mmCIF file of C-alpha atoms in Angstrom:
data_model
loop_
_atom_site.group_PDB
_atom_site.id
_atom_site.type_symbol
_atom_site.label_atom_id
_atom_site.label_comp_id
_atom_site.label_asym_id
_atom_site.label_seq_id
_atom_site.Cartn_x
_atom_site.Cartn_y
_atom_site.Cartn_z
ATOM 1 C CA UNK O 1 68.514 129.810 129.539
ATOM 2 C CA UNK O 2 68.884 129.087 125.104
ATOM 3 C CA UNK O 3 72.862 129.189 125.757
ATOM 4 C CA UNK O 4 73.111 127.129 128.004
ATOM 5 C CA UNK O 5 70.595 124.477 126.649
ATOM 6 C CA UNK O 6 73.136 124.483 124.114
ATOM 7 C CA UNK O 7 76.037 124.459 125.504
ATOM 8 C CA UNK O 8 75.444 121.888 128.111
ATOM 9 C CA UNK O 9 74.037 119.179 125.289
ATOM 10 C CA UNK O 10 77.024 120.740 122.898
ATOM 11 C CA UNK O 11 79.055 119.319 125.609
ATOM 12 C CA UNK O 12 77.633 116.000 126.247
ATOM 13 C CA UNK O 13 77.179 115.558 122.116
ATOM 14 C CA UNK O 14 81.557 116.269 121.802
ATOM 15 C CA UNK O 15 82.180 113.164 122.318
ATOM 16 C CA UNK O 16 80.469 111.503 119.547
ATOM 17 C CA UNK O 17 80.477 114.816 117.008
ATOM 18 C CA UNK O 18 84.191 114.820 117.309
ATOM 19 C CA UNK O 19 83.761 110.780 116.464
ATOM 20 C CA UNK O 20 82.679 111.505 113.274
ATOM 21 C CA UNK O 21 84.811 113.757 112.591
ATOM 22 C CA UNK O 22 88.129 111.523 112.554
ATOM 23 C CA UNK O 23 85.604 108.373 111.382
ATOM 24 C CA UNK O 24 84.962 110.794 107.844
ATOM 25 C CA UNK O 25 88.653 110.438 107.744
ATOM 26 C CA UNK O 26 88.812 106.941 107.161
ATOM 27 C CA UNK O 27 88.060 105.587 103.592
ATOM 28 C CA UNK O 28 89.447 101.781 103.275
ATOM 29 C CA UNK O 29 88.208 98.447 101.297
ATOM 30 C CA UNK O 30 87.836 94.999 102.729
ATOM 31 C CA UNK O 31 90.740 93.097 101.921
ATOM 32 C CA UNK O 32 90.744 90.771 99.362
ATOM 33 C CA UNK O 33 93.591 89.146 97.147
ATOM 34 C CA UNK O 34 95.439 91.148 94.046
ATOM 35 C CA UNK O 35 97.657 90.393 92.645
ATOM 36 C CA UNK O 36 100.492 93.841 93.568
ATOM 37 C CA UNK O 37 100.621 95.578 97.288
ATOM 38 C CA UNK O 38 102.425 99.173 96.679
ATOM 39 C CA UNK O 39 103.032 100.496 100.933
ATOM 40 C CA UNK O 40 103.131 104.264 101.811
ATOM 41 C CA UNK O 41 103.111 104.136 104.940
ATOM 42 C CA UNK O 42 106.604 102.271 106.687
ATOM 43 C CA UNK O 43 106.852 99.794 108.501
ATOM 44 C CA UNK O 44 103.217 99.104 109.641
ATOM 45 C CA UNK O 45 102.034 99.178 106.145
ATOM 46 C CA UNK O 46 105.311 97.042 105.154
ATOM 47 C CA UNK O 47 104.034 94.286 108.125
ATOM 48 C CA UNK O 48 100.910 93.572 106.965
ATOM 49 C CA UNK O 49 101.922 93.960 102.891
ATOM 50 C CA UNK O 50 104.115 90.680 104.322
ATOM 51 C CA UNK O 51 101.336 89.012 105.778
ATOM 52 C CA UNK O 52 99.018 88.698 103.232
ATOM 53 C CA UNK O 53 102.517 87.969 100.718
ATOM 54 C CA UNK O 54 102.814 84.451 103.068
ATOM 55 C CA UNK O 55 99.402 84.019 102.997
ATOM 56 C CA UNK O 56 99.231 84.376 100.004
ATOM 57 C CA UNK O 57 96.858 87.013 98.426
ATOM 58 C CA UNK O 58 99.095 89.030 97.527
ATOM 59 C CA UNK O 59 101.821 88.612 94.816
ATOM 60 C CA UNK O 60 104.344 90.700 94.195
ATOM 61 C CA UNK O 61 105.693 94.028 95.835
ATOM 62 C CA UNK O 62 106.715 97.712 94.649
ATOM 63 C CA UNK O 63 109.195 99.323 96.151
ATOM 64 C CA UNK O 64 110.080 102.536 94.891
ATOM 65 C CA UNK O 65 112.537 105.508 95.857
ATOM 66 C CA UNK O 66 111.706 109.911 96.244
ATOM 67 C CA UNK O 67 113.161 112.555 94.946
ATOM 68 C CA UNK O 68 116.886 113.272 97.727
ATOM 69 C CA UNK O 69 116.582 115.384 99.577
ATOM 70 C CA UNK O 70 120.502 117.442 100.162
ATOM 71 C CA UNK O 71 121.201 115.077 103.006
ATOM 72 C CA UNK O 72 119.985 112.154 101.293
ATOM 73 C CA UNK O 73 122.665 113.672 97.564
ATOM 74 C CA UNK O 74 125.269 114.536 100.784
ATOM 75 C CA UNK O 75 125.490 110.520 102.902
ATOM 76 C CA UNK O 76 124.397 111.243 106.132
ATOM 77 C CA UNK O 77 120.779 109.944 105.388
ATOM 78 C CA UNK O 78 119.822 106.581 103.402
ATOM 79 C CA UNK O 79 117.969 106.662 99.964
ATOM 80 C CA UNK O 80 113.702 106.445 100.158
ATOM 81 C CA UNK O 81 114.568 102.778 98.798
ATOM 82 C CA UNK O 82 117.449 101.849 100.686
ATOM 83 C CA UNK O 83 114.577 102.136 103.685
ATOM 84 C CA UNK O 84 112.638 100.227 101.606
ATOM 85 C CA UNK O 85 114.976 97.243 100.409
ATOM 86 C CA UNK O 86 116.457 96.951 104.627
ATOM 87 C CA UNK O 87 112.703 95.766 105.412
ATOM 88 C CA UNK O 88 111.374 94.053 103.127
ATOM 89 C CA UNK O 89 115.201 91.802 103.852
ATOM 90 C CA UNK O 90 113.921 92.340 108.320
ATOM 91 C CA UNK O 91 110.499 90.924 107.626
ATOM 92 C CA UNK O 92 112.328 87.957 104.749
ATOM 93 C CA UNK O 93 110.089 88.845 101.918
ATOM 94 C CA UNK O 94 111.276 86.736 99.160
ATOM 95 C CA UNK O 95 113.189 88.527 97.092
ATOM 96 C CA UNK O 96 111.075 86.988 93.913
ATOM 97 C CA UNK O 97 107.767 88.936 95.111
ATOM 98 C CA UNK O 98 109.327 93.000 95.240
ATOM 99 C CA UNK O 99 108.945 94.543 92.530
ATOM 100 C CA UNK O 100 111.163 98.214 92.345
ATOM 101 C CA UNK O 101 109.462 100.864 90.362
ATOM 102 C CA UNK O 102 111.934 103.008 88.017
ATOM 103 C CA UNK O 103 113.242 106.734 88.886
ATOM 104 C CA UNK O 104 112.124 109.170 91.899
ATOM 105 C CA UNK O 105 109.147 109.601 92.345
ATOM 106 C CA UNK O 106 107.862 113.718 93.576
ATOM 107 C CA UNK O 107 103.929 113.372 94.767
ATOM 108 C CA UNK O 108 101.913 110.761 94.893
ATOM 109 C CA UNK O 109 99.905 111.122 92.347
ATOM 110 C CA UNK O 110 103.610 110.880 89.977
ATOM 111 C CA UNK O 111 103.691 107.393 91.983
ATOM 112 C CA UNK O 112 100.250 106.161 91.390
ATOM 113 C CA UNK O 113 99.744 106.901 87.893
ATOM 114 C CA UNK O 114 104.076 104.559 87.358
ATOM 115 C CA UNK O 115 102.330 102.156 89.733
ATOM 116 C CA UNK O 116 99.186 101.745 87.493
ATOM 117 C CA UNK O 117 102.317 102.260 84.166
ATOM 118 C CA UNK O 118 103.687 99.062 86.025
ATOM 119 C CA UNK O 119 100.111 96.319 85.965
ATOM 120 C CA UNK O 120 100.145 93.435 83.636
ATOM 121 C CA UNK O 121 97.108 93.107 82.523
ATOM 122 C CA UNK O 122 93.896 92.376 83.896
ATOM 123 C CA UNK O 123 96.174 92.485 87.037
ATOM 124 C CA UNK O 124 94.888 94.614 89.963
ATOM 125 C CA UNK O 125 96.989 96.732 92.250
ATOM 126 C CA UNK O 126 96.211 97.630 96.499
ATOM 127 C CA UNK O 127 97.207 100.722 98.159
ATOM 128 C CA UNK O 128 98.254 100.445 101.870
ATOM 129 C CA UNK O 129 98.133 103.285 104.103
ATOM 130 C CA UNK O 130 97.508 104.497 107.553
ATOM 131 C CA UNK O 131 93.710 104.889 108.235
ATOM 132 C CA UNK O 132 94.277 108.645 108.577
ATOM 133 C CA UNK O 133 95.607 109.460 104.822
ATOM 134 C CA UNK O 134 92.668 106.845 103.521
ATOM 135 C CA UNK O 135 90.408 109.564 102.803
ATOM 136 C CA UNK O 136 92.694 112.036 101.155
ATOM 137 C CA UNK O 137 95.272 108.908 99.782
ATOM 138 C CA UNK O 138 91.001 107.666 98.217
ATOM 139 C CA UNK O 139 90.279 111.099 95.862
ATOM 140 C CA UNK O 140 94.074 110.905 94.940
ATOM 141 C CA UNK O 141 93.128 107.059 93.653
ATOM 142 C CA UNK O 142 90.543 107.592 91.925
ATOM 143 C CA UNK O 143 92.066 110.548 89.300
ATOM 144 C CA UNK O 144 94.369 108.254 88.575
ATOM 145 C CA UNK O 145 92.790 106.046 87.495
ATOM 146 C CA UNK O 146 90.330 108.414 85.868
ATOM 147 C CA UNK O 147 93.780 109.218 84.248
ATOM 148 C CA UNK O 148 94.974 105.980 83.280
ATOM 149 C CA UNK O 149 91.418 104.618 81.576
ATOM 150 C CA UNK O 150 91.218 101.950 84.789
ATOM 151 C CA UNK O 151 89.403 100.506 87.897
ATOM 152 C CA UNK O 152 90.412 102.155 91.171
ATOM 153 C CA UNK O 153 92.493 100.354 93.106
ATOM 154 C CA UNK O 154 92.326 98.546 96.339
ATOM 155 C CA UNK O 155 93.362 100.756 99.854
ATOM 156 C CA UNK O 156 93.623 98.604 101.626
ATOM 157 C CA UNK O 157 94.515 100.139 105.475
ATOM 158 C CA UNK O 158 95.973 100.039 108.829
ATOM 159 C CA UNK O 159 95.536 101.265 112.146
ATOM 160 C CA UNK O 160 97.889 103.849 114.231
ATOM 161 C CA UNK O 161 97.991 102.788 116.946
ATOM 162 C CA UNK O 162 98.776 106.301 118.751
ATOM 163 C CA UNK O 163 95.800 107.761 117.960
ATOM 164 C CA UNK O 164 92.389 105.811 118.115
ATOM 165 C CA UNK O 165 89.200 107.035 115.464
ATOM 166 C CA UNK O 166 86.675 107.332 118.536
ATOM 167 C CA UNK O 167 89.419 108.932 120.922
ATOM 168 C CA UNK O 168 91.758 111.814 118.603
ATOM 169 C CA UNK O 169 91.116 114.109 119.975
ATOM 170 C CA UNK O 170 93.046 112.954 123.175
ATOM 171 C CA UNK O 171 96.828 112.823 122.380
ATOM 172 C CA UNK O 172 98.580 116.190 120.516
ATOM 173 C CA UNK O 173 99.437 113.139 117.585
ATOM 174 C CA UNK O 174 95.857 112.457 117.140
ATOM 175 C CA UNK O 175 95.182 116.083 117.155
ATOM 176 C CA UNK O 176 98.265 116.493 114.684
ATOM 177 C CA UNK O 177 96.909 113.389 112.636
ATOM 178 C CA UNK O 178 92.893 114.768 112.338
ATOM 179 C CA UNK O 179 94.037 118.247 111.559
ATOM 180 C CA UNK O 180 96.553 117.540 108.445
ATOM 181 C CA UNK O 181 94.518 115.387 107.259
ATOM 182 C CA UNK O 182 91.291 117.665 107.092
ATOM 183 C CA UNK O 183 93.266 120.554 105.823
ATOM 184 C CA UNK O 184 94.805 118.434 103.028
ATOM 185 C CA UNK O 185 92.058 117.465 102.355
ATOM 186 C CA UNK O 186 89.668 119.988 102.010
ATOM 187 C CA UNK O 187 92.383 121.200 99.960
ATOM 188 C CA UNK O 188 92.322 118.449 97.649
ATOM 189 C CA UNK O 189 88.036 119.584 97.096
ATOM 190 C CA UNK O 190 89.706 123.244 96.967
ATOM 191 C CA UNK O 191 91.671 122.977 93.817
ATOM 192 C CA UNK O 192 89.373 119.566 92.152
ATOM 193 C CA UNK O 193 86.422 122.784 92.447
ATOM 194 C CA UNK O 194 88.977 125.607 90.913
ATOM 195 C CA UNK O 195 90.356 123.049 88.208
ATOM 196 C CA UNK O 196 87.037 122.139 87.091
ATOM 197 C CA UNK O 197 85.784 126.148 86.573
ATOM 198 C CA UNK O 198 85.058 126.746 82.861
ATOM 199 C CA UNK O 199 87.189 129.290 82.025
ATOM 200 C CA UNK O 200 85.189 132.094 80.046
ATOM 201 C CA UNK O 201 87.726 133.338 76.574
ATOM 202 C CA UNK O 202 89.281 136.738 76.096
ATOM 203 C CA UNK O 203 86.110 138.843 74.683
ATOM 204 C CA UNK O 204 83.627 136.973 77.357
ATOM 205 C CA UNK O 205 85.954 138.776 80.051
ATOM 206 C CA UNK O 206 85.441 142.065 77.515
ATOM 207 C CA UNK O 207 81.847 141.371 77.072
ATOM 208 C CA UNK O 208 81.344 141.424 80.562
ATOM 209 C CA UNK O 209 83.566 144.274 81.880
ATOM 210 C CA UNK O 210 81.573 146.552 79.057
ATOM 211 C CA UNK O 211 78.247 145.211 81.211
ATOM 212 C CA UNK O 212 79.540 146.221 84.484
ATOM 213 C CA UNK O 213 80.624 149.379 83.452
ATOM 214 C CA UNK O 214 77.921 149.652 81.703
ATOM 215 C CA UNK O 215 75.194 148.801 84.593
ATOM 216 C CA UNK O 216 73.027 151.075 86.587
ATOM 217 C CA UNK O 217 74.327 152.163 89.331
ATOM 218 C CA UNK O 218 72.393 149.276 92.419
ATOM 219 C CA UNK O 219 69.680 151.740 94.417
#
């Protein structure tokens, strides 16, 4: 009887629990005026950036290139920055409001560090990304701010039309997104815990090994 009640309770609460799980991955800031924008997620992000630029809520848009894959080097696919330039032109964003970061970015940490170094004194940066990536990106932003001795950049979110936080589990796209981001966030936290653990010296290891070897057997 108890198992039946527990199962019934879980069945009634599962939409609420899944909604809370999805919302735990969403961690953005309220939109406000900033000096520089950096977009991580394709066309929706650039459309959002164009709106902020046209409304005077941002002054500059940063473009960046990714490390070229083999198919890009062979000319089969365009480079990441070429795609960004095409979007900027299509959205009629003024060239004077666009800047490009030097080099090719291999990972998000490198990109964020480069963007923060680009800022002038007292300038503010906001990163634009999909709401589902926001918890992961927010942690990365905090760590980048620590490395560069500055305040954490803001995080502006764009919706994913294919996955609603209220019912993400009803589509394959939503399930894939949430599972992927949960694994990324968990991996990020575990990596931080491993990195923060104080390493022991060779002498401490030797003493611990000797103590373990000489300890009486447990009963």
